[in-house]
């Protein structure tokens, strides 16, 4: 398979038109893109039986100006005027574009619909609160007037978490409430406003000696793929995980305390690292996805920033089974955890080696020579961080285990190839979508003992669809289990066909003992699977909390976490 | 100060009389004791101005037979008969002794009152459920009949957690529900019935290859001082911490899933190590102290048992400030945590060196020579565990930090001296109490930045009391803070005098920014401080959960966690 075969596709490289649908659904920086490389294009052509011609003219681009003219569903002129009096005229908008933009997340489905100019739920009014007093007044007013309140952080939701099923008000947290409140070096914590974005957060911590006169540089340790375009508040309320979470912990491990404005008043939790003072209310708010209130401030653990100690390593295994065994043994080895820690199944390895530019190289030939054959071999990429010898020992112990399970070291090369693109893969989607090829991801948590049946069962389902690629990796490790992250590339007759396929995968997660999601949150999209998964008793507890915090059901109503649907499907509420 | 000065006190070495008050309040094994050594006795004599004569005849012993004849407050004969039909006649008791025994924890106050034969709240009926079906039927019956339900695990509560304020039924979990249900080596978890006691739990894990045909030996990693006489269920519902918690985590970190029988039905949580499926209901049950339901089964993380890798180290510092700085630097050093990790303040170091037999030895002389003077010097004792080089590196890094903060290595000797007695110090109390000397402990959680004001403020208060020893250590470390554990030895005019003094210390915890407790739980004793500490908003959340799980307020009613007192003091409910 030659990388240079055929003409290069005619990828779109111009920024979306201002005010266009494309400017809303396109990932990330309007001027940035990341095209599939030649090897991936070749694979797509082979998979879908496409020729060079297919990649000459995009099948859709969504570059038309937004115009939906949806009537306001809840907000009257009196409401709008009252809200403008709270936050100032310049901080409210009833513009069609804003109402759509801040109602939209980053699911494939939303992207596909917007390409067609298909608009469903939008906010009635977009509001940019200036500070927590604004939020208090807004929530109080909306509660009295029974106006739905939705919250927009970075906009990277992949579960319709921002979808304003019932109209009303959407609060945009990042416009003003985006600052570091204080860095506490003694306690190794930082307090930030919820709307601060990933790079601003991490940048402030890295630059702490200059900005806060601290002794050390710090890191937040939280790097989701959406890092550049997601907010710290979003990480917390959706229970996010970063790519280094095996070492630094998931968002729920990082939150020390928080301040949430709820319809029944402010809730502030305390900054003790551990106490025995009854059930942790702090933990109850994490993952509440805007259903209990608006997170306005959060205090997080931070870590010394020690990039100079980072160590990289990669291995190839003869099979997925061996890669999983090595991963589990490392996670249970009691020498600390790698930071980056990913194992890819056979197909993801196959495609990954193309993406990382390893396929066809000397390293590839060496692998084949040593018996690591395509579509059987599986890749592990990893790094370790922390104190120098700690990081060195993690690498040393992990490598010993990898060898024990038949792995061959590939040096740090593959992980270094992966690293620069670790936040930019979502750009690929727009290119593929432009040419009618669909790519989406779904993730699930799993215990070690259910991993293989789940992987096989879900993969079988996905691969049963004609002309469908399915890449799977585990990327967040625990002694008790991991996650499985499925990336599928397919084509669909229409959006409903895609949605039905996606729902089948969710069913398979439940059927084979996975959870609806490991770190994508539930939102509205996955809400039909939450009650079957958690069971009635746990759901009743969540609804009791909902009833406590939000007696008038104004916070993210209409399906979020399945708390208020009364048995209806969230899609039927809109 | 000579260790041999004076005659040895006439310590009681006979086991408590069967059926006596002493057999209830005495710590641990009826036949075991641990007498204060000669140096401690000498210190007590000096502190309280006592001569040898004082230690000849105990001032109280409580060895009289239990007889309180308290009427049943709630349970009628019909109730008792119905309950006996559920569990079998042999599993119910209305015996005076049982009713008192299973109503009693291990506070000093309870011990002092029982020495006087003073009995307050007792259970009406003691029940030993055989399995979770029994518990389901019992809770269902009691809910219908509005009978209070209390739960007895190991009986080591230090906060009146077992105190049956409103009479009713006490369930004794350890009689039958004390087994390992299953060990899952793949997931590195174990599922146990809630009533299993510490040594049985740890013993089963250590012996896993023989009992469960596992590849490895395991440890639970949870060793509270009460280890020998506390139950796994108790650790979980009270948010306990073990002596190695800095490495293995607190009880809340160890619980993977659980099954709780509540008045509104069974609640089972799932065994995923992490998911993003909304707020964690599993976490909400941890620390609920029997107020939401009866924990019947729990699945916990386990760890490979690697005692061969354990490393010991100890340091002496010129001051408490330096010891704290070193402790914080270690906790924030990102090389993993020590397992045992304790720093003692000046006075605890002074007394500890006597208890560990170091005072007056060559090591002591060397310390003094190097400028580490009594009542200024502070001791750190520590160990590390885990994979061999990991454990070695923790020790190496910690030692380097200790030297940086002016510490002098004392080798592993002091920690090895501490270790064999780590579960047996509570035996000392009975000896001291026999001679009218009171010893009690209170612990608080604290962030690093509030540690010194809290330590100084509380210590000032305690030392303002005439003839009072006060030893303080930090023993559970986090990057964000630690705990302070205050041990005070004093005398009191009467029990009320002692109680008033104890309450002053709790006030001081709150005043100086500590929490009511770090790992002793709230129970009823500390409940008056919970609402001021957490604030009304957090308390309202806990009460909402209480209302959900226990609408008829039958679960541990009468003050537990301050959930149902309606503003009254728990002591006024009885």
mmCIF file of N, CA and C in Angstrom, chain B residues 106-160:
data_model
loop_
_atom_site.group_PDB
_atom_site.id
_atom_site.type_symbol
_atom_site.label_atom_id
_atom_site.label_comp_id
_atom_site.label_asym_id
_atom_site.label_seq_id
_atom_site.Cartn_x
_atom_site.Cartn_y
_atom_site.Cartn_z
ATOM 1 N N UNK B 106 -16.496 2.828 72.888
ATOM 2 C CA UNK B 106 -15.236 2.908 73.625
ATOM 3 C C UNK B 106 -14.815 4.334 73.931
ATOM 4 N N UNK B 107 -15.788 5.209 74.160
ATOM 5 C CA UNK B 107 -15.387 6.525 74.651
ATOM 6 C C UNK B 107 -14.961 6.407 76.103
ATOM 7 N N UNK B 108 -14.116 7.321 76.509
ATOM 8 C CA UNK B 108 -13.740 7.375 77.924
ATOM 9 C C UNK B 108 -14.986 7.608 78.781
ATOM 10 N N UNK B 109 -15.851 8.458 78.287
ATOM 11 C CA UNK B 109 -17.039 8.789 79.068
ATOM 12 C C UNK B 109 -17.870 7.540 79.384
ATOM 13 N N UNK B 110 -18.072 6.706 78.378
ATOM 14 C CA UNK B 110 -18.843 5.478 78.611
ATOM 15 C C UNK B 110 -18.144 4.598 79.634
ATOM 16 N N UNK B 111 -16.827 4.514 79.499
ATOM 17 C CA UNK B 111 -16.057 3.695 80.436
ATOM 18 C C UNK B 111 -16.201 4.219 81.863
ATOM 19 N N UNK B 112 -16.108 5.543 81.999
ATOM 20 C CA UNK B 112 -16.210 6.125 83.347
ATOM 21 C C UNK B 112 -17.601 5.885 83.947
ATOM 22 N N UNK B 113 -18.609 6.031 83.114
ATOM 23 C CA UNK B 113 -19.971 5.845 83.648
ATOM 24 C C UNK B 113 -20.207 4.388 84.041
ATOM 25 N N UNK B 114 -19.703 3.480 83.231
ATOM 26 C CA UNK B 114 -19.935 2.057 83.556
ATOM 27 C C UNK B 114 -19.156 1.625 84.794
ATOM 28 N N UNK B 115 -18.012 2.264 85.020
ATOM 29 C CA UNK B 115 -17.291 1.975 86.273
ATOM 30 C C UNK B 115 -18.166 2.285 87.483
ATOM 31 N N UNK B 116 -19.021 3.282 87.320
ATOM 32 C CA UNK B 116 -19.934 3.667 88.414
ATOM 33 C C UNK B 116 -21.252 2.912 88.345
ATOM 34 N N UNK B 117 -21.378 2.019 87.348
ATOM 35 C CA UNK B 117 -22.650 1.323 87.169
ATOM 36 C C UNK B 117 -23.746 2.229 86.648
ATOM 37 N N UNK B 118 -23.306 3.336 86.037
ATOM 38 C CA UNK B 118 -24.298 4.294 85.537
ATOM 39 C C UNK B 118 -24.697 3.909 84.113
ATOM 40 N N UNK B 119 -25.934 3.534 83.947
ATOM 41 C CA UNK B 119 -26.419 3.073 82.648
ATOM 42 C C UNK B 119 -27.465 4.036 82.139
ATOM 43 N N UNK B 120 -27.299 4.471 80.903
ATOM 44 C CA UNK B 120 -28.309 5.358 80.315
ATOM 45 C C UNK B 120 -29.041 4.614 79.205
ATOM 46 N N UNK B 121 -28.796 4.950 77.966
ATOM 47 C CA UNK B 121 -29.541 4.288 76.888
ATOM 48 C C UNK B 121 -29.063 2.850 76.700
ATOM 49 N N UNK B 122 -29.995 1.940 76.586
ATOM 50 C CA UNK B 122 -29.666 0.560 76.205
ATOM 51 C C UNK B 122 -30.654 0.138 75.109
ATOM 52 N N UNK B 123 -30.251 -0.914 74.396
ATOM 53 C CA UNK B 123 -31.175 -1.480 73.404
ATOM 54 C C UNK B 123 -32.322 -2.164 74.140
ATOM 55 N N UNK B 124 -33.484 -2.178 73.502
ATOM 56 C CA UNK B 124 -34.583 -2.970 74.060
ATOM 57 C C UNK B 124 -34.384 -4.445 73.731
ATOM 58 N N UNK B 125 -33.854 -4.666 72.562
ATOM 59 C CA UNK B 125 -33.733 -6.037 72.066
ATOM 60 C C UNK B 125 -32.454 -6.126 71.233
ATOM 61 N N UNK B 126 -31.677 -7.158 71.491
ATOM 62 C CA UNK B 126 -30.467 -7.381 70.704
ATOM 63 C C UNK B 126 -30.741 -8.518 69.717
ATOM 64 N N UNK B 127 -30.398 -8.284 68.458
ATOM 65 C CA UNK B 127 -30.708 -9.248 67.404
ATOM 66 C C UNK B 127 -29.443 -9.574 66.622
ATOM 67 N N UNK B 128 -29.269 -10.840 66.329
ATOM 68 C CA UNK B 128 -28.105 -11.282 65.555
ATOM 69 C C UNK B 128 -28.569 -11.810 64.206
ATOM 70 N N UNK B 129 -28.667 -10.958 63.193
ATOM 71 C CA UNK B 129 -29.158 -11.434 61.892
ATOM 72 C C UNK B 129 -28.203 -12.467 61.301
ATOM 73 N N UNK B 130 -28.793 -13.438 60.595
ATOM 74 C CA UNK B 130 -27.979 -14.532 60.056
ATOM 75 C C UNK B 130 -27.453 -14.240 58.650
ATOM 76 N N UNK B 131 -28.184 -13.406 57.925
ATOM 77 C CA UNK B 131 -27.832 -13.133 56.531
ATOM 78 C C UNK B 131 -28.612 -11.903 56.079
ATOM 79 N N UNK B 132 -28.380 -11.479 54.833
ATOM 80 C CA UNK B 132 -28.992 -10.216 54.440
ATOM 81 C C UNK B 132 -30.501 -10.308 54.315
ATOM 82 N N UNK B 133 -31.016 -11.483 54.078
ATOM 83 C CA UNK B 133 -32.479 -11.622 54.058
ATOM 84 C C UNK B 133 -33.069 -11.309 55.433
ATOM 85 N N UNK B 134 -32.387 -11.773 56.466
ATOM 86 C CA UNK B 134 -32.829 -11.403 57.821
ATOM 87 C C UNK B 134 -32.846 -9.884 57.985
ATOM 88 N N UNK B 135 -31.777 -9.254 57.519
ATOM 89 C CA UNK B 135 -31.685 -7.800 57.684
ATOM 90 C C UNK B 135 -32.813 -7.119 56.923
ATOM 91 N N UNK B 136 -33.081 -7.599 55.712
ATOM 92 C CA UNK B 136 -34.182 -7.026 54.930
ATOM 93 C C UNK B 136 -35.504 -7.124 55.679
ATOM 94 N N UNK B 137 -35.773 -8.324 56.213
ATOM 95 C CA UNK B 137 -37.045 -8.508 56.905
ATOM 96 C C UNK B 137 -37.100 -7.669 58.183
ATOM 97 N N UNK B 138 -35.968 -7.609 58.875
ATOM 98 C CA UNK B 138 -35.924 -6.830 60.127
ATOM 99 C C UNK B 138 -36.166 -5.353 59.858
ATOM 100 N N UNK B 139 -35.449 -4.822 58.858
ATOM 101 C CA UNK B 139 -35.598 -3.393 58.561
ATOM 102 C C UNK B 139 -37.015 -3.108 58.074
ATOM 103 N N UNK B 140 -37.544 -4.000 57.261
ATOM 104 C CA UNK B 140 -38.915 -3.818 56.786
ATOM 105 C C UNK B 140 -39.903 -3.818 57.949
ATOM 106 N N UNK B 141 -39.731 -4.782 58.834
ATOM 107 C CA UNK B 141 -40.630 -4.874 59.986
ATOM 108 C C UNK B 141 -40.511 -3.641 60.883
ATOM 109 N N UNK B 142 -39.271 -3.272 61.175
ATOM 110 C CA UNK B 142 -39.054 -2.131 62.071
ATOM 111 C C UNK B 142 -39.584 -0.835 61.437
ATOM 112 N N UNK B 143 -39.468 -0.728 60.130
ATOM 113 C CA UNK B 143 -39.972 0.472 59.475
ATOM 114 C C UNK B 143 -41.502 0.523 59.590
ATOM 115 N N UNK B 144 -42.150 -0.601 59.368
ATOM 116 C CA UNK B 144 -43.610 -0.624 59.490
ATOM 117 C C UNK B 144 -44.051 -0.310 60.916
ATOM 118 N N UNK B 145 -43.270 -0.821 61.880
ATOM 119 C CA UNK B 145 -43.653 -0.667 63.292
ATOM 120 C C UNK B 145 -42.995 0.554 63.941
ATOM 121 N N UNK B 146 -42.223 1.303 63.129
ATOM 122 C CA UNK B 146 -41.532 2.496 63.653
ATOM 123 C C UNK B 146 -40.637 2.174 64.844
ATOM 124 N N UNK B 147 -39.898 1.099 64.714
ATOM 125 C CA UNK B 147 -38.955 0.690 65.768
ATOM 126 C C UNK B 147 -37.552 1.161 65.384
ATOM 127 N N UNK B 148 -36.869 1.903 66.248
ATOM 128 C CA UNK B 148 -35.500 2.322 65.946
ATOM 129 C C UNK B 148 -34.560 1.131 65.722
ATOM 130 N N UNK B 149 -33.647 1.283 64.771
ATOM 131 C CA UNK B 149 -32.671 0.233 64.457
ATOM 132 C C UNK B 149 -31.263 0.795 64.616
ATOM 133 N N UNK B 150 -30.484 0.190 65.477
ATOM 134 C CA UNK B 150 -29.066 0.532 65.637
ATOM 135 C C UNK B 150 -28.233 -0.643 65.160
ATOM 136 N N UNK B 151 -27.000 -0.360 64.772
ATOM 137 C CA UNK B 151 -26.160 -1.419 64.207
ATOM 138 C C UNK B 151 -24.834 -1.468 64.967
ATOM 139 N N UNK B 152 -24.469 -2.664 65.392
ATOM 140 C CA UNK B 152 -23.225 -2.886 66.146
ATOM 141 C C UNK B 152 -22.262 -3.680 65.277
ATOM 142 N N UNK B 153 -21.087 -3.103 65.025
ATOM 143 C CA UNK B 153 -20.068 -3.801 64.239
ATOM 144 C C UNK B 153 -19.057 -4.443 65.177
ATOM 145 N N UNK B 154 -17.939 -3.761 65.412
ATOM 146 C CA UNK B 154 -16.950 -4.272 66.349
ATOM 147 C C UNK B 154 -17.065 -3.646 67.730
ATOM 148 N N UNK B 155 -17.842 -2.595 67.839
ATOM 149 C CA UNK B 155 -18.037 -1.972 69.154
ATOM 150 C C UNK B 155 -16.959 -0.984 69.545
ATOM 151 N N UNK B 156 -16.147 -0.540 68.580
ATOM 152 C CA UNK B 156 -15.038 0.347 68.943
ATOM 153 C C UNK B 156 -15.362 1.825 68.713
ATOM 154 N N UNK B 157 -16.619 2.151 68.527
ATOM 155 C CA UNK B 157 -17.004 3.552 68.297
ATOM 156 C C UNK B 157 -16.478 4.469 69.413
ATOM 157 N N UNK B 158 -15.938 5.604 69.018
ATOM 158 C CA UNK B 158 -15.480 6.572 70.024
ATOM 159 C C UNK B 158 -16.311 7.848 69.949
ATOM 160 N N UNK B 159 -17.560 7.712 69.514
ATOM 161 C CA UNK B 159 -18.398 8.912 69.383
ATOM 162 C C UNK B 159 -19.863 8.628 69.725
ATOM 163 N N UNK B 160 -20.094 7.601 70.532
ATOM 164 C CA UNK B 160 -21.468 7.216 70.887
ATOM 165 C C UNK B 160 -22.272 6.837 69.629
#
